[in-house]
Amino acid sequence: MAYATVEDGYTDQSTHVVRQHLVIERALELIQHRQWHAASTTYPTGETSVAFQARDGRVLCMLWFGPGWVGAASRLDRSEPLLLDADKELRGELRRLFGLRPEH
């Protein structure tokens, strides 16, 4: 992954790009090996999104943050989006890594 594009609807921040490889690696480590599951109803709409992109701009995978959850989807295999029940600490750490203000 070359970079991550971050959009934050909570604070109306403009889109920004994260290029620090260690930041991206740490974020991915935080969400690996967790209990992801399919949405039991309509997939929720997140306020914040992170698009992990290749050097050529292709989106490889997406993360969305919402109240009490993190969502993810691979764009490589067009998999169905999955949800992770995420506590405030995990969501806060992800927001901090991507340079976002804390949730309200």
PDB file of N, CA and C in Angstrom:
ATOM      1  N   MET A   1       0.824  -1.166   0.000  1.00  0.00           N
ATOM      2  CA  MET A   1       0.000   0.000   0.000  1.00  0.00           C
ATOM      3  C   MET A   1       0.876   1.238   0.000  1.00  0.00           C
ATOM      4  N   ALA A   2       0.536   2.157  -0.826  1.00  0.00           N
ATOM      5  CA  ALA A   2       1.343   3.360  -0.948  1.00  0.00           C
ATOM      6  C   ALA A   2       0.862   4.474  -0.035  1.00  0.00           C
ATOM      7  N   TYR A   3      -0.465   4.625   0.100  1.00  0.00           N
ATOM      8  CA  TYR A   3      -0.988   5.703   0.933  1.00  0.00           C
ATOM      9  C   TYR A   3      -2.441   5.435   1.296  1.00  0.00           C
ATOM     10  N   ALA A   4      -2.964   6.276   2.193  1.00  0.00           N
ATOM     11  CA  ALA A   4      -4.361   6.176   2.604  1.00  0.00           C
ATOM     12  C   ALA A   4      -4.991   7.562   2.487  1.00  0.00           C
ATOM     13  N   THR A   5      -6.151   7.625   1.863  1.00  0.00           N
ATOM     14  CA  THR A   5      -6.902   8.866   1.755  1.00  0.00           C
ATOM     15  C   THR A   5      -7.995   8.843   2.821  1.00  0.00           C
ATOM     16  N   VAL A   6      -8.062   9.894   3.632  1.00  0.00           N
ATOM     17  CA  VAL A   6      -8.955   9.943   4.792  1.00  0.00           C
ATOM     18  C   VAL A   6      -9.981  11.056   4.609  1.00  0.00           C
ATOM     19  N   GLU A   7     -11.265  10.718   4.810  1.00  0.00           N
ATOM     20  CA  GLU A   7     -12.346  11.703   4.800  1.00  0.00           C
ATOM     21  C   GLU A   7     -13.086  11.593   6.117  1.00  0.00           C
ATOM     22  N   ASP A   8     -13.276  12.716   6.796  1.00  0.00           N
ATOM     23  CA  ASP A   8     -13.916  12.702   8.115  1.00  0.00           C
ATOM     24  C   ASP A   8     -15.174  13.545   8.115  1.00  0.00           C
ATOM     25  N   GLY A   9     -16.319  12.886   8.191  1.00  0.00           N
ATOM     26  CA  GLY A   9     -17.600  13.582   8.233  1.00  0.00           C
ATOM     27  C   GLY A   9     -17.956  14.122   9.608  1.00  0.00           C
ATOM     28  N   TYR A  10     -17.299  13.608  10.662  1.00  0.00           N
ATOM     29  CA  TYR A  10     -17.591  14.078  12.022  1.00  0.00           C
ATOM     30  C   TYR A  10     -17.205  15.528  12.206  1.00  0.00           C
ATOM     31  N   THR A  11     -16.093  15.921  11.630  1.00  0.00           N
ATOM     32  CA  THR A  11     -15.570  17.257  11.885  1.00  0.00           C
ATOM     33  C   THR A  11     -15.537  18.127  10.640  1.00  0.00           C
ATOM     34  N   ASP A  12     -16.089  17.632   9.542  1.00  0.00           N
ATOM     35  CA  ASP A  12     -16.065  18.354   8.264  1.00  0.00           C
ATOM     36  C   ASP A  12     -14.649  18.712   7.839  1.00  0.00           C
ATOM     37  N   GLN A  13     -13.674  17.896   8.270  1.00  0.00           N
ATOM     38  CA  GLN A  13     -12.304  18.111   7.819  1.00  0.00           C
ATOM     39  C   GLN A  13     -12.240  17.809   6.337  1.00  0.00           C
ATOM     40  N   SER A  14     -11.375  18.539   5.660  1.00  0.00           N
ATOM     41  CA  SER A  14     -11.180  18.205   4.257  1.00  0.00           C
ATOM     42  C   SER A  14     -10.423  16.878   4.170  1.00  0.00           C
ATOM     43  N   THR A  15     -10.486  16.276   3.027  1.00  0.00           N
ATOM     44  CA  THR A  15      -9.779  15.028   2.790  1.00  0.00           C
ATOM     45  C   THR A  15      -8.279  15.263   2.941  1.00  0.00           C
ATOM     46  N   HIS A  16      -7.601  14.309   3.562  1.00  0.00           N
ATOM     47  CA  HIS A  16      -6.144  14.387   3.621  1.00  0.00           C
ATOM     48  C   HIS A  16      -5.549  13.011   3.353  1.00  0.00           C
ATOM     49  N   VAL A  17      -4.267  12.994   3.072  1.00  0.00           N
ATOM     50  CA  VAL A  17      -3.571  11.769   2.689  1.00  0.00           C
ATOM     51  C   VAL A  17      -2.538  11.423   3.748  1.00  0.00           C
ATOM     52  N   VAL A  18      -2.490  10.143   4.112  1.00  0.00           N
ATOM     53  CA  VAL A  18      -1.487   9.626   5.035  1.00  0.00           C
ATOM     54  C   VAL A  18      -0.528   8.770   4.215  1.00  0.00           C
ATOM     55  N   ARG A  19       0.742   9.122   4.249  1.00  0.00           N
ATOM     56  CA  ARG A  19       1.754   8.392   3.478  1.00  0.00           C
ATOM     57  C   ARG A  19       2.743   7.640   4.363  1.00  0.00           C
ATOM     58  N   GLN A  20       2.649   7.805   5.682  1.00  0.00           N
ATOM     59  CA  GLN A  20       3.586   7.152   6.590  1.00  0.00           C
ATOM     60  C   GLN A  20       3.282   5.657   6.640  1.00  0.00           C
ATOM     61  N   HIS A  21       4.205   4.875   6.099  1.00  0.00           N
ATOM     62  CA  HIS A  21       4.047   3.433   6.003  1.00  0.00           C
ATOM     63  C   HIS A  21       3.790   2.796   7.374  1.00  0.00           C
ATOM     64  N   LEU A  22       4.490   3.263   8.409  1.00  0.00           N
ATOM     65  CA  LEU A  22       4.327   2.683   9.746  1.00  0.00           C
ATOM     66  C   LEU A  22       2.938   2.955  10.326  1.00  0.00           C
ATOM     67  N   VAL A  23       2.358   4.096  10.004  1.00  0.00           N
ATOM     68  CA  VAL A  23       1.003   4.419  10.459  1.00  0.00           C
ATOM     69  C   VAL A  23       0.007   3.453   9.822  1.00  0.00           C
ATOM     70  N   ILE A  24       0.134   3.241   8.533  1.00  0.00           N
ATOM     71  CA  ILE A  24      -0.769   2.342   7.818  1.00  0.00           C
ATOM     72  C   ILE A  24      -0.613   0.917   8.338  1.00  0.00           C
ATOM     73  N   GLU A  25       0.624   0.466   8.527  1.00  0.00           N
ATOM     74  CA  GLU A  25       0.858  -0.880   9.068  1.00  0.00           C
ATOM     75  C   GLU A  25       0.230  -1.046  10.446  1.00  0.00           C
ATOM     76  N   ARG A  26       0.409  -0.059  11.315  1.00  0.00           N
ATOM     77  CA  ARG A  26      -0.139  -0.148  12.678  1.00  0.00           C
ATOM     78  C   ARG A  26      -1.666  -0.218  12.643  1.00  0.00           C
ATOM     79  N   ALA A  27      -2.298   0.570  11.794  1.00  0.00           N
ATOM     80  CA  ALA A  27      -3.760   0.539  11.690  1.00  0.00           C
ATOM     81  C   ALA A  27      -4.236  -0.842  11.246  1.00  0.00           C
ATOM     82  N   LEU A  28      -3.555  -1.422  10.271  1.00  0.00           N
ATOM     83  CA  LEU A  28      -3.945  -2.747   9.795  1.00  0.00           C
ATOM     84  C   LEU A  28      -3.710  -3.811  10.867  1.00  0.00           C
ATOM     85  N   GLU A  29      -2.640  -3.671  11.646  1.00  0.00           N
ATOM     86  CA  GLU A  29      -2.393  -4.606  12.753  1.00  0.00           C
ATOM     87  C   GLU A  29      -3.523  -4.554  13.778  1.00  0.00           C
ATOM     88  N   LEU A  30      -4.024  -3.352  14.042  1.00  0.00           N
ATOM     89  CA  LEU A  30      -5.083  -3.193  15.043  1.00  0.00           C
ATOM     90  C   LEU A  30      -6.376  -3.918  14.674  1.00  0.00           C
ATOM     91  N   ILE A  31      -6.647  -4.039  13.379  1.00  0.00           N
ATOM     92  CA  ILE A  31      -7.925  -4.626  12.970  1.00  0.00           C
ATOM     93  C   ILE A  31      -7.817  -6.074  12.502  1.00  0.00           C
ATOM     94  N   GLN A  32      -6.596  -6.605  12.405  1.00  0.00           N
ATOM     95  CA  GLN A  32      -6.429  -8.000  12.000  1.00  0.00           C
ATOM     96  C   GLN A  32      -6.818  -8.937  13.127  1.00  0.00           C
ATOM     97  N   HIS A  33      -7.199 -10.134  12.770  1.00  0.00           N
ATOM     98  CA  HIS A  33      -7.470 -11.216  13.716  1.00  0.00           C
ATOM     99  C   HIS A  33      -8.533 -10.835  14.742  1.00  0.00           C
ATOM    100  N   ARG A  34      -9.547 -10.155  14.287  1.00  0.00           N
ATOM    101  CA  ARG A  34     -10.675  -9.779  15.145  1.00  0.00           C
ATOM    102  C   ARG A  34     -11.925 -10.494  14.644  1.00  0.00           C
ATOM    103  N   GLN A  35     -12.985 -10.372  15.380  1.00  0.00           N
ATOM    104  CA  GLN A  35     -14.241 -11.058  15.051  1.00  0.00           C
ATOM    105  C   GLN A  35     -15.098 -10.233  14.084  1.00  0.00           C
ATOM    106  N   TRP A  36     -14.736 -10.228  12.824  1.00  0.00           N
ATOM    107  CA  TRP A  36     -15.499  -9.540  11.784  1.00  0.00           C
ATOM    108  C   TRP A  36     -16.737 -10.367  11.442  1.00  0.00           C
ATOM    109  N   HIS A  37     -17.815  -9.711  11.052  1.00  0.00           N
ATOM    110  CA  HIS A  37     -19.040 -10.416  10.692  1.00  0.00           C
ATOM    111  C   HIS A  37     -19.795  -9.638   9.622  1.00  0.00           C
ATOM    112  N   ALA A  38     -20.664 -10.336   8.922  1.00  0.00           N
ATOM    113  CA  ALA A  38     -21.504  -9.679   7.921  1.00  0.00           C
ATOM    114  C   ALA A  38     -22.591  -8.882   8.633  1.00  0.00           C
ATOM    115  N   ALA A  39     -23.056  -7.842   7.988  1.00  0.00           N
ATOM    116  CA  ALA A  39     -24.141  -7.044   8.555  1.00  0.00           C
ATOM    117  C   ALA A  39     -25.422  -7.866   8.558  1.00  0.00           C
ATOM    118  N   SER A  40     -26.137  -7.854   9.679  1.00  0.00           N
ATOM    119  CA  SER A  40     -27.380  -8.624   9.774  1.00  0.00           C
ATOM    120  C   SER A  40     -28.547  -7.878   9.133  1.00  0.00           C
ATOM    121  N   THR A  41     -28.389  -6.583   8.931  1.00  0.00           N
ATOM    122  CA  THR A  41     -29.394  -5.767   8.245  1.00  0.00           C
ATOM    123  C   THR A  41     -28.654  -4.947   7.195  1.00  0.00           C
ATOM    124  N   THR A  42     -29.193  -3.844   6.817  1.00  0.00           N
ATOM    125  CA  THR A  42     -28.518  -2.978   5.852  1.00  0.00           C
ATOM    126  C   THR A  42     -27.190  -2.507   6.425  1.00  0.00           C
ATOM    127  N   TYR A  43     -26.168  -2.545   5.600  1.00  0.00           N
ATOM    128  CA  TYR A  43     -24.843  -2.090   6.030  1.00  0.00           C
ATOM    129  C   TYR A  43     -24.941  -0.619   6.430  1.00  0.00           C
ATOM    130  N   PRO A  44     -24.447  -0.256   7.611  1.00  0.00           N
ATOM    131  CA  PRO A  44     -24.585   1.133   8.072  1.00  0.00           C
ATOM    132  C   PRO A  44     -23.705   2.096   7.275  1.00  0.00           C
ATOM    133  N   THR A  45     -24.035   3.360   7.362  1.00  0.00           N
ATOM    134  CA  THR A  45     -23.259   4.401   6.701  1.00  0.00           C
ATOM    135  C   THR A  45     -22.274   4.987   7.709  1.00  0.00           C
ATOM    136  N   GLY A  46     -21.016   4.993   7.366  1.00  0.00           N
ATOM    137  CA  GLY A  46     -19.998   5.552   8.240  1.00  0.00           C
ATOM    138  C   GLY A  46     -19.839   7.039   8.043  1.00  0.00           C
ATOM    139  N   GLU A  47     -19.373   7.697   9.077  1.00  0.00           N
ATOM    140  CA  GLU A  47     -19.095   9.126   8.997  1.00  0.00           C
ATOM    141  C   GLU A  47     -17.687   9.375   8.462  1.00  0.00           C
ATOM    142  N   THR A  48     -16.796   8.423   8.699  1.00  0.00           N
ATOM    143  CA  THR A  48     -15.395   8.584   8.334  1.00  0.00           C
ATOM    144  C   THR A  48     -14.984   7.426   7.440  1.00  0.00           C
ATOM    145  N   SER A  49     -14.208   7.698   6.416  1.00  0.00           N
ATOM    146  CA  SER A  49     -13.727   6.620   5.555  1.00  0.00           C
ATOM    147  C   SER A  49     -12.226   6.754   5.332  1.00  0.00           C
ATOM    148  N   VAL A  50     -11.600   5.607   5.154  1.00  0.00           N
ATOM    149  CA  VAL A  50     -10.175   5.543   4.827  1.00  0.00           C
ATOM    150  C   VAL A  50     -10.041   4.609   3.634  1.00  0.00           C
ATOM    151  N   ALA A  51      -9.480   5.118   2.554  1.00  0.00           N
ATOM    152  CA  ALA A  51      -9.245   4.315   1.350  1.00  0.00           C
ATOM    153  C   ALA A  51      -7.757   4.017   1.265  1.00  0.00           C
ATOM    154  N   PHE A  52      -7.405   2.737   1.345  1.00  0.00           N
ATOM    155  CA  PHE A  52      -6.007   2.318   1.191  1.00  0.00           C
ATOM    156  C   PHE A  52      -5.749   2.156  -0.300  1.00  0.00           C
ATOM    157  N   GLN A  53      -4.754   2.874  -0.802  1.00  0.00           N
ATOM    158  CA  GLN A  53      -4.555   2.934  -2.241  1.00  0.00           C
ATOM    159  C   GLN A  53      -3.148   2.520  -2.663  1.00  0.00           C
ATOM    160  N   ALA A  54      -3.072   1.947  -3.868  1.00  0.00           N
ATOM    161  CA  ALA A  54      -1.793   1.595  -4.490  1.00  0.00           C
ATOM    162  C   ALA A  54      -1.181   2.857  -5.090  1.00  0.00           C
ATOM    163  N   ARG A  55       0.060   2.760  -5.472  1.00  0.00           N
ATOM    164  CA  ARG A  55       0.755   3.921  -6.060  1.00  0.00           C
ATOM    165  C   ARG A  55       0.025   4.477  -7.284  1.00  0.00           C
ATOM    166  N   ASP A  56      -0.645   3.599  -8.029  1.00  0.00           N
ATOM    167  CA  ASP A  56      -1.354   4.055  -9.226  1.00  0.00           C
ATOM    168  C   ASP A  56      -2.740   4.618  -8.927  1.00  0.00           C
ATOM    169  N   GLY A  57      -3.100   4.693  -7.637  1.00  0.00           N
ATOM    170  CA  GLY A  57      -4.384   5.278  -7.242  1.00  0.00           C
ATOM    171  C   GLY A  57      -5.515   4.288  -7.073  1.00  0.00           C
ATOM    172  N   ARG A  58      -5.300   3.012  -7.460  1.00  0.00           N
ATOM    173  CA  ARG A  58      -6.358   2.009  -7.285  1.00  0.00           C
ATOM    174  C   ARG A  58      -6.661   1.827  -5.810  1.00  0.00           C
ATOM    175  N   VAL A  59      -7.938   1.760  -5.465  1.00  0.00           N
ATOM    176  CA  VAL A  59      -8.339   1.508  -4.086  1.00  0.00           C
ATOM    177  C   VAL A  59      -8.239   0.007  -3.827  1.00  0.00           C
ATOM    178  N   LEU A  60      -7.428  -0.369  -2.836  1.00  0.00           N
ATOM    179  CA  LEU A  60      -7.229  -1.773  -2.496  1.00  0.00           C
ATOM    180  C   LEU A  60      -8.234  -2.244  -1.461  1.00  0.00           C
ATOM    181  N   CYS A  61      -8.487  -1.418  -0.471  1.00  0.00           N
ATOM    182  CA  CYS A  61      -9.513  -1.741   0.521  1.00  0.00           C
ATOM    183  C   CYS A  61      -9.984  -0.456   1.182  1.00  0.00           C
ATOM    184  N   MET A  62     -11.130  -0.560   1.831  1.00  0.00           N
ATOM    185  CA  MET A  62     -11.759   0.586   2.491  1.00  0.00           C
ATOM    186  C   MET A  62     -12.020   0.258   3.947  1.00  0.00           C
ATOM    187  N   LEU A  63     -11.949   1.287   4.780  1.00  0.00           N
ATOM    188  CA  LEU A  63     -12.426   1.217   6.163  1.00  0.00           C
ATOM    189  C   LEU A  63     -13.432   2.339   6.351  1.00  0.00           C
ATOM    190  N   TRP A  64     -14.452   2.068   7.154  1.00  0.00           N
ATOM    191  CA  TRP A  64     -15.422   3.085   7.552  1.00  0.00           C
ATOM    192  C   TRP A  64     -15.538   3.023   9.061  1.00  0.00           C
ATOM    193  N   PHE A  65     -15.696   4.167   9.703  1.00  0.00           N
ATOM    194  CA  PHE A  65     -15.898   4.221  11.155  1.00  0.00           C
ATOM    195  C   PHE A  65     -17.289   4.754  11.424  1.00  0.00           C
ATOM    196  N   GLY A  66     -17.959   4.137  12.373  1.00  0.00           N
ATOM    197  CA  GLY A  66     -19.260   4.606  12.830  1.00  0.00           C
ATOM    198  C   GLY A  66     -19.346   4.429  14.324  1.00  0.00           C
ATOM    199  N   PRO A  67     -20.445   4.836  14.920  1.00  0.00           N
ATOM    200  CA  PRO A  67     -20.589   4.709  16.369  1.00  0.00           C
ATOM    201  C   PRO A  67     -20.669   3.240  16.786  1.00  0.00           C
ATOM    202  N   GLY A  68     -19.621   2.749  17.418  1.00  0.00           N
ATOM    203  CA  GLY A  68     -19.602   1.377  17.913  1.00  0.00           C
ATOM    204  C   GLY A  68     -19.117   0.339  16.923  1.00  0.00           C
ATOM    205  N   TRP A  69     -18.690   0.746  15.742  1.00  0.00           N
ATOM    206  CA  TRP A  69     -18.277  -0.234  14.744  1.00  0.00           C
ATOM    207  C   TRP A  69     -17.219   0.321  13.799  1.00  0.00           C
ATOM    208  N   VAL A  70     -16.545  -0.611  13.136  1.00  0.00           N
ATOM    209  CA  VAL A  70     -15.646  -0.317  12.018  1.00  0.00           C
ATOM    210  C   VAL A  70     -16.076  -1.256  10.903  1.00  0.00           C
ATOM    211  N   GLY A  71     -16.148  -0.758   9.695  1.00  0.00           N
ATOM    212  CA  GLY A  71     -16.489  -1.582   8.546  1.00  0.00           C
ATOM    213  C   GLY A  71     -15.297  -1.681   7.614  1.00  0.00           C
ATOM    214  N   ALA A  72     -15.250  -2.736   6.827  1.00  0.00           N
ATOM    215  CA  ALA A  72     -14.143  -2.925   5.887  1.00  0.00           C
ATOM    216  C   ALA A  72     -14.620  -3.689   4.666  1.00  0.00           C
ATOM    217  N   ALA A  73     -13.951  -3.428   3.551  1.00  0.00           N
ATOM    218  CA  ALA A  73     -14.216  -4.187   2.326  1.00  0.00           C
ATOM    219  C   ALA A  73     -12.968  -4.170   1.464  1.00  0.00           C
ATOM    220  N   SER A  74     -12.655  -5.321   0.892  1.00  0.00           N
ATOM    221  CA  SER A  74     -11.550  -5.428  -0.062  1.00  0.00           C
ATOM    222  C   SER A  74     -12.075  -5.034  -1.425  1.00  0.00           C
ATOM    223  N   ARG A  75     -11.338  -4.234  -2.117  1.00  0.00           N
ATOM    224  CA  ARG A  75     -11.727  -3.871  -3.475  1.00  0.00           C
ATOM    225  C   ARG A  75     -11.045  -4.786  -4.490  1.00  0.00           C
ATOM    226  N   LEU A  76     -10.081  -5.571  -4.037  1.00  0.00           N
ATOM    227  CA  LEU A  76      -9.383  -6.471  -4.947  1.00  0.00           C
ATOM    228  C   LEU A  76     -10.263  -7.636  -5.374  1.00  0.00           C
ATOM    229  N   ASP A  77     -10.960  -8.225  -4.405  1.00  0.00           N
ATOM    230  CA  ASP A  77     -11.811  -9.370  -4.728  1.00  0.00           C
ATOM    231  C   ASP A  77     -13.298  -9.022  -4.665  1.00  0.00           C
ATOM    232  N   ARG A  78     -13.583  -7.731  -4.518  1.00  0.00           N
ATOM    233  CA  ARG A  78     -14.967  -7.235  -4.455  1.00  0.00           C
ATOM    234  C   ARG A  78     -15.801  -7.988  -3.412  1.00  0.00           C
ATOM    235  N   SER A  79     -15.182  -8.265  -2.292  1.00  0.00           N
ATOM    236  CA  SER A  79     -15.868  -8.986  -1.225  1.00  0.00           C
ATOM    237  C   SER A  79     -16.954  -8.118  -0.594  1.00  0.00           C
ATOM    238  N   GLU A  80     -17.881  -8.796   0.040  1.00  0.00           N
ATOM    239  CA  GLU A  80     -18.939  -8.093   0.768  1.00  0.00           C
ATOM    240  C   GLU A  80     -18.323  -7.357   1.945  1.00  0.00           C
ATOM    241  N   PRO A  81     -18.819  -6.166   2.253  1.00  0.00           N
ATOM    242  CA  PRO A  81     -18.303  -5.447   3.420  1.00  0.00           C
ATOM    243  C   PRO A  81     -18.568  -6.222   4.706  1.00  0.00           C
ATOM    244  N   LEU A  82     -17.644  -6.119   5.642  1.00  0.00           N
ATOM    245  CA  LEU A  82     -17.770  -6.761   6.945  1.00  0.00           C
ATOM    246  C   LEU A  82     -17.781  -5.709   8.037  1.00  0.00           C
ATOM    247  N   LEU A  83     -18.314  -6.084   9.183  1.00  0.00           N
ATOM    248  CA  LEU A  83     -18.377  -5.189  10.335  1.00  0.00           C
ATOM    249  C   LEU A  83     -17.572  -5.754  11.490  1.00  0.00           C
ATOM    250  N   LEU A  84     -17.037  -4.848  12.286  1.00  0.00           N
ATOM    251  CA  LEU A  84     -16.332  -5.201  13.504  1.00  0.00           C
ATOM    252  C   LEU A  84     -16.937  -4.373  14.621  1.00  0.00           C
ATOM    253  N   ASP A  85     -17.452  -5.045  15.654  1.00  0.00           N
ATOM    254  CA  ASP A  85     -17.925  -4.321  16.825  1.00  0.00           C
ATOM    255  C   ASP A  85     -16.686  -3.777  17.525  1.00  0.00           C
ATOM    256  N   ALA A  86     -16.514  -2.472  17.501  1.00  0.00           N
ATOM    257  CA  ALA A  86     -15.272  -1.848  17.962  1.00  0.00           C
ATOM    258  C   ALA A  86     -15.554  -0.923  19.137  1.00  0.00           C
ATOM    259  N   ASP A  87     -14.806  -1.140  20.213  1.00  0.00           N
ATOM    260  CA  ASP A  87     -14.988  -0.272  21.371  1.00  0.00           C
ATOM    261  C   ASP A  87     -14.401   1.116  21.095  1.00  0.00           C
ATOM    262  N   LYS A  88     -14.708   2.033  21.996  1.00  0.00           N
ATOM    263  CA  LYS A  88     -14.282   3.421  21.819  1.00  0.00           C
ATOM    264  C   LYS A  88     -12.759   3.530  21.771  1.00  0.00           C
ATOM    265  N   GLU A  89     -12.059   2.670  22.514  1.00  0.00           N
ATOM    266  CA  GLU A  89     -10.595   2.704  22.529  1.00  0.00           C
ATOM    267  C   GLU A  89     -10.017   2.383  21.156  1.00  0.00           C
ATOM    268  N   LEU A  90     -10.520   1.332  20.514  1.00  0.00           N
ATOM    269  CA  LEU A  90     -10.035   0.960  19.183  1.00  0.00           C
ATOM    270  C   LEU A  90     -10.357   2.044  18.166  1.00  0.00           C
ATOM    271  N   ARG A  91     -11.591   2.513  18.177  1.00  0.00           N
ATOM    272  CA  ARG A  91     -11.973   3.573  17.237  1.00  0.00           C
ATOM    273  C   ARG A  91     -11.127   4.822  17.470  1.00  0.00           C
ATOM    274  N   GLY A  92     -10.873   5.141  18.737  1.00  0.00           N
ATOM    275  CA  GLY A  92     -10.060   6.306  19.065  1.00  0.00           C
ATOM    276  C   GLY A  92      -8.626   6.168  18.577  1.00  0.00           C
ATOM    277  N   GLU A  93      -8.055   4.978  18.731  1.00  0.00           N
ATOM    278  CA  GLU A  93      -6.684   4.746  18.272  1.00  0.00           C
ATOM    279  C   GLU A  93      -6.608   4.842  16.753  1.00  0.00           C
ATOM    280  N   LEU A  94      -7.574   4.294  16.045  1.00  0.00           N
ATOM    281  CA  LEU A  94      -7.587   4.401  14.588  1.00  0.00           C
ATOM    282  C   LEU A  94      -7.716   5.863  14.161  1.00  0.00           C
ATOM    283  N   ARG A  95      -8.596   6.603  14.819  1.00  0.00           N
ATOM    284  CA  ARG A  95      -8.771   8.016  14.494  1.00  0.00           C
ATOM    285  C   ARG A  95      -7.478   8.795  14.753  1.00  0.00           C
ATOM    286  N   ARG A  96      -6.814   8.477  15.865  1.00  0.00           N
ATOM    287  CA  ARG A  96      -5.554   9.156  16.190  1.00  0.00           C
ATOM    288  C   ARG A  96      -4.490   8.865  15.129  1.00  0.00           C
ATOM    289  N   LEU A  97      -4.373   7.587  14.750  1.00  0.00           N
ATOM    290  CA  LEU A  97      -3.377   7.207  13.740  1.00  0.00           C
ATOM    291  C   LEU A  97      -3.579   7.952  12.431  1.00  0.00           C
ATOM    292  N   PHE A  98      -4.823   8.154  12.058  1.00  0.00           N
ATOM    293  CA  PHE A  98      -5.114   8.808  10.779  1.00  0.00           C
ATOM    294  C   PHE A  98      -5.274  10.322  10.899  1.00  0.00           C
ATOM    295  N   GLY A  99      -4.886  10.872  12.052  1.00  0.00           N
ATOM    296  CA  GLY A  99      -4.882  12.318  12.217  1.00  0.00           C
ATOM    297  C   GLY A  99      -6.251  12.933  12.329  1.00  0.00           C
ATOM    298  N   LEU A 100      -7.199  12.195  12.917  1.00  0.00           N
ATOM    299  CA  LEU A 100      -8.569  12.672  13.055  1.00  0.00           C
ATOM    300  C   LEU A 100      -8.869  13.071  14.493  1.00  0.00           C
ATOM    301  N   ARG A 101      -9.767  13.993  14.660  1.00  0.00           N
ATOM    302  CA  ARG A 101     -10.203  14.374  16.005  1.00  0.00           C
ATOM    303  C   ARG A 101     -11.016  13.243  16.616  1.00  0.00           C
ATOM    304  N   PRO A 102     -11.071  13.188  17.948  1.00  0.00           N
ATOM    305  CA  PRO A 102     -11.893  12.145  18.604  1.00  0.00           C
ATOM    306  C   PRO A 102     -13.370  12.286  18.229  1.00  0.00           C
ATOM    307  N   GLU A 103     -14.097  11.175  18.371  1.00  0.00           N
ATOM    308  CA  GLU A 103     -15.546  11.207  18.136  1.00  0.00           C
ATOM    309  C   GLU A 103     -16.197  12.124  19.144  1.00  0.00           C
ATOM    310  N   HIS A 104     -17.363  12.622  18.805  1.00  0.00           N
ATOM    311  CA  HIS A 104     -18.146  13.450  19.742  1.00  0.00           C
ATOM    312  C   HIS A 104     -18.823  12.585  20.753  1.00  0.00           C
TER     313      HIS A 104
END
